[in-house]
Amino acid sequence: IAAVRFAKPVPPASLPSARAQRRSLAYEHTVSIKLATDDIPARMDALQQACFSQAVGECEVLDVQQHGGDVPGGSITMRVVPAGIDLLIQQAGKGGQVAERTTHAEDLAESVADNALRRSRLEKEHARLLEFQDKPNVKLDDMLELSQRLADVEAQLDGANQEAAQQQRRIATQLLTMRFNPPGVQVGGSEIGNALRDSGQIVAMTTAGVIRVLSALIPIGLPAWAAWMVW
């Protein structure tokens, strides 16, 4: 399942090529895996080691969670090169079942182009400011103002470069989240159990609400009852 958000349509003459469009997509994958409870911790450790050792290509572990209770399981989130996605999913589902897999792609073409234009403008302004700074006979006030503007442009340029690096990272690597649960555990059963545990609190809150309503009606009800008795 792919949900891709495209930029606004442009005239056919300026449409990017299919290859260029593919280079601007940032993919995110979410996989649900059914695996025996006792195998989940060891499988998650093996996936981390595969990522740390770069056995599947460039890979980074971003988040690891393990939990027990009524719904034991865990999850691991990685950023990995496209060639390593299927390798990790196959390793994660070995001896188990890949119950669900979804893929989402965000088109960064417009953001990349806007940031590239911003960087180009800042670089040109930075070069012009350096030329003015090197000129002789520059007044002190002008030099101070020029230095302040130069520092501001350099800060903006650093931010644009960092944004460009992050965009390229999202395009070159893909986000992969794998969630593990035992095959016999049903989410619906867990919700029923939670509802049963919360039933006492729900009854208490409802009773308290009724008491509050009756308390509010007493000042009105007593005079009405007395008037009816007199009548």
Coordinates of C-alpha atoms in Angstrom, one line a residue:
I1 CA 0.0 0.0 0.0
A2 CA 1.6 3.3 -1.1
A3 CA 0.3 6.7 -0.2
V4 CA 2.3 9.3 -2.2
R5 CA 1.7 13.0 -1.9
F6 CA 2.6 14.8 -5.1
A7 CA 3.4 18.4 -5.6
K8 CA 1.1 20.7 -7.6
P9 CA 0.9 19.9 -11.3
V10 CA 3.2 21.8 -13.6
P11 CA 3.3 22.3 -17.4
P12 CA 4.4 19.1 -19.3
A13 CA 7.5 20.8 -20.5
S14 CA 8.8 21.1 -16.9
L15 CA 7.7 17.7 -15.6
P16 CA 10.6 15.9 -13.9
S17 CA 11.6 12.5 -15.3
A18 CA 10.5 9.3 -13.6
R19 CA 14.0 8.7 -12.4
A20 CA 14.1 12.1 -10.8
Q21 CA 10.8 11.5 -9.1
R22 CA 12.0 8.2 -7.6
R23 CA 15.0 10.1 -6.2
S24 CA 12.8 12.5 -4.3
L25 CA 10.6 9.9 -2.5
A26 CA 11.1 9.2 1.2
Y27 CA 9.8 5.7 2.1
E28 CA 8.6 4.5 5.4
H29 CA 7.7 0.8 6.1
T30 CA 5.7 -0.7 9.0
V31 CA 5.6 -4.5 9.4
S32 CA 3.6 -6.5 12.0
I33 CA 5.1 -10.0 12.7
K34 CA 3.6 -12.9 14.7
L35 CA 6.3 -14.7 16.6
A36 CA 6.5 -17.0 19.6
T37 CA 6.8 -15.0 22.8
D38 CA 10.1 -16.7 23.9
D39 CA 11.6 -16.0 20.5
I40 CA 10.9 -12.2 20.4
P41 CA 13.8 -10.9 22.6
A42 CA 16.4 -13.0 20.7
R43 CA 15.0 -12.0 17.3
M44 CA 15.1 -8.3 18.2
D45 CA 18.7 -8.7 19.4
A46 CA 19.7 -10.5 16.2
L47 CA 18.1 -7.6 14.1
Q48 CA 20.0 -5.0 16.1
Q49 CA 23.3 -6.9 15.6
A50 CA 22.6 -7.2 11.8
C51 CA 22.1 -3.4 11.7
F52 CA 25.1 -2.6 13.9
S53 CA 27.4 -4.8 11.9
Q54 CA 26.1 -3.2 8.6
A55 CA 25.4 -6.7 7.3
V56 CA 22.4 -5.4 5.4
G57 CA 24.2 -2.2 4.2
E58 CA 24.2 1.2 5.8
C59 CA 21.9 0.9 8.8
E60 CA 21.0 2.8 12.1
V61 CA 18.9 1.7 15.0
L62 CA 16.6 4.5 16.1
D63 CA 14.3 3.0 18.7
V64 CA 13.9 -0.3 20.5
Q65 CA 10.9 -1.2 22.8
Q66 CA 10.0 -4.4 24.6
H67 CA 6.9 -4.9 26.8
G68 CA 5.2 -7.8 28.7
G69 CA 1.9 -8.0 30.5
D70 CA -1.3 -9.0 28.7
V71 CA 0.1 -8.2 25.2
P72 CA 3.8 -9.2 25.3
G73 CA 5.9 -8.1 22.4
G74 CA 8.2 -5.4 21.1
S75 CA 9.1 -3.1 18.3
I76 CA 12.3 -1.9 16.6
T77 CA 12.8 1.1 14.3
M78 CA 15.7 1.4 11.9
R79 CA 16.9 3.6 9.1
V80 CA 18.4 1.4 6.4
V81 CA 19.3 1.6 2.7
P82 CA 16.6 0.2 0.3
A83 CA 18.6 -3.0 -0.4
G84 CA 18.4 -4.0 3.3
I85 CA 14.7 -3.6 3.8
D86 CA 13.6 -7.0 2.5
L87 CA 16.6 -8.7 4.1
L88 CA 15.6 -7.4 7.5
I89 CA 12.0 -8.3 7.1
Q90 CA 12.9 -11.8 6.0
Q91 CA 15.1 -12.2 9.0
A92 CA 12.5 -10.8 11.3
G93 CA 9.7 -13.1 10.1
K94 CA 11.8 -16.3 10.0
G95 CA 9.9 -19.0 11.9
G96 CA 6.9 -16.7 12.3
Q97 CA 4.4 -14.9 10.1
V98 CA 4.4 -11.4 8.5
A99 CA 0.9 -10.5 9.4
E100 CA 0.8 -7.0 7.9
R101 CA 3.1 -4.7 5.9
T102 CA 2.4 -1.1 4.8
T103 CA 4.5 1.3 2.8
H104 CA 4.2 5.1 2.8
A105 CA 6.1 7.4 0.5
E106 CA 6.4 11.2 0.8
D107 CA 7.5 13.2 -2.2
L108 CA 10.2 15.7 -1.2
A109 CA 10.8 17.1 -4.7
E110 CA 9.1 20.4 -3.9
S111 CA 10.9 20.8 -0.6
V112 CA 14.3 19.8 -2.1
A113 CA 13.8 22.3 -4.9
D114 CA 12.8 25.1 -2.5
N115 CA 15.7 24.5 -0.2
A116 CA 18.1 24.4 -3.2
L117 CA 16.9 27.8 -4.3
R118 CA 17.2 29.2 -0.8
R119 CA 20.8 27.8 -0.6
S120 CA 21.7 29.3 -4.0
R121 CA 20.4 32.7 -2.9
L122 CA 22.2 32.7 0.4
E123 CA 25.5 31.6 -1.2
K124 CA 25.3 34.5 -3.7
E125 CA 24.5 37.0 -1.0
H126 CA 27.4 35.5 1.1
A127 CA 29.8 36.0 -1.7
R128 CA 28.7 39.6 -2.3
L129 CA 29.1 40.4 1.4
L130 CA 32.6 39.0 1.4
E131 CA 33.5 41.2 -1.6
F132 CA 32.2 44.3 0.2
Q133 CA 34.1 43.3 3.3
D134 CA 37.4 43.2 1.4
K135 CA 37.0 46.6 -0.1
P136 CA 39.3 49.3 1.3
N137 CA 38.1 52.5 3.1
V138 CA 35.0 50.9 4.6
K139 CA 33.6 53.0 7.4
L140 CA 33.4 51.5 10.9
D141 CA 29.6 51.6 11.1
D142 CA 29.3 50.0 7.7
M143 CA 31.8 47.3 8.7
L144 CA 29.8 46.5 11.9
E145 CA 26.6 46.3 10.0
L146 CA 28.2 44.2 7.3
S147 CA 29.6 41.8 9.9
Q148 CA 26.2 41.4 11.5
R149 CA 24.6 40.7 8.2
L150 CA 27.3 38.3 7.2
A151 CA 26.9 36.3 10.4
D152 CA 23.1 36.2 9.9
V153 CA 23.5 34.9 6.3
E154 CA 26.1 32.3 7.4
A155 CA 23.7 31.0 10.1
Q156 CA 20.8 30.7 7.6
L157 CA 23.2 29.0 5.1
D158 CA 24.2 26.4 7.8
G159 CA 20.5 25.7 8.5
A160 CA 19.8 25.2 4.8
N161 CA 22.7 22.9 4.4
Q162 CA 21.6 20.8 7.4
E163 CA 18.1 20.6 5.9
A164 CA 19.5 19.5 2.6
A165 CA 21.6 16.8 4.3
Q166 CA 18.5 15.6 6.2
Q167 CA 16.4 15.5 3.0
Q168 CA 19.1 13.5 1.2
R169 CA 19.3 11.1 4.2
R170 CA 15.5 10.5 4.1
I171 CA 15.7 9.8 0.3
A172 CA 18.9 7.6 0.3
T173 CA 17.7 5.5 3.3
Q174 CA 14.3 4.3 4.4
L175 CA 12.5 4.1 7.7
L176 CA 11.6 0.6 8.8
T177 CA 9.5 -0.2 11.9
M178 CA 8.9 -3.9 12.9
R179 CA 6.4 -4.8 15.6
F180 CA 6.4 -8.3 17.2
N181 CA 3.5 -10.0 18.9
P182 CA 2.7 -13.6 19.8
P183 CA 0.4 -15.4 17.3
G184 CA -2.3 -16.2 20.0
V185 CA -2.7 -12.7 21.2
Q186 CA -5.6 -10.7 19.8
V187 CA -5.9 -7.0 20.3
G188 CA -9.6 -7.2 20.7
G189 CA -9.3 -9.6 23.6
S190 CA -7.0 -7.1 25.3
E191 CA -9.5 -4.3 24.9
I192 CA -12.2 -6.5 26.5
G193 CA -10.0 -7.3 29.4
N194 CA -9.2 -3.6 29.9
A195 CA -12.9 -2.8 29.7
L196 CA -13.6 -5.4 32.4
R197 CA -10.9 -4.0 34.7
D198 CA -12.2 -0.5 34.2
S199 CA -15.9 -1.4 34.8
G200 CA -15.7 -0.7 38.5
Q201 CA -14.3 2.7 37.9
I202 CA -16.9 3.4 35.3
V203 CA -19.8 2.4 37.7
A204 CA -18.3 4.6 40.4
M205 CA -18.1 7.6 38.1
T206 CA -21.6 7.1 36.9
T207 CA -23.0 6.8 40.4
A208 CA -21.2 9.9 41.4
G209 CA -22.7 11.7 38.5
V210 CA -26.2 10.7 39.5
I211 CA -25.6 11.8 43.0
R212 CA -24.4 15.2 41.8
V213 CA -27.5 15.6 39.7
L214 CA -29.8 14.7 42.6
S215 CA -28.0 17.1 44.8
A216 CA -28.5 19.9 42.4
L217 CA -32.3 19.1 42.1
I218 CA -32.9 19.1 45.9
P219 CA -33.1 22.9 46.3
I220 CA -35.7 23.0 43.5
G221 CA -37.6 19.9 44.5
L222 CA -38.2 20.6 48.1
P223 CA -40.1 23.9 47.6
A224 CA -42.2 22.3 44.8
W225 CA -43.0 19.3 47.0
A226 CA -44.0 21.6 49.9
A227 CA -46.3 23.7 47.6
W228 CA -47.9 20.5 46.4
M229 CA -48.6 19.3 49.9
V230 CA -50.1 22.7 50.9
W231 CA -52.3 22.6 47.8

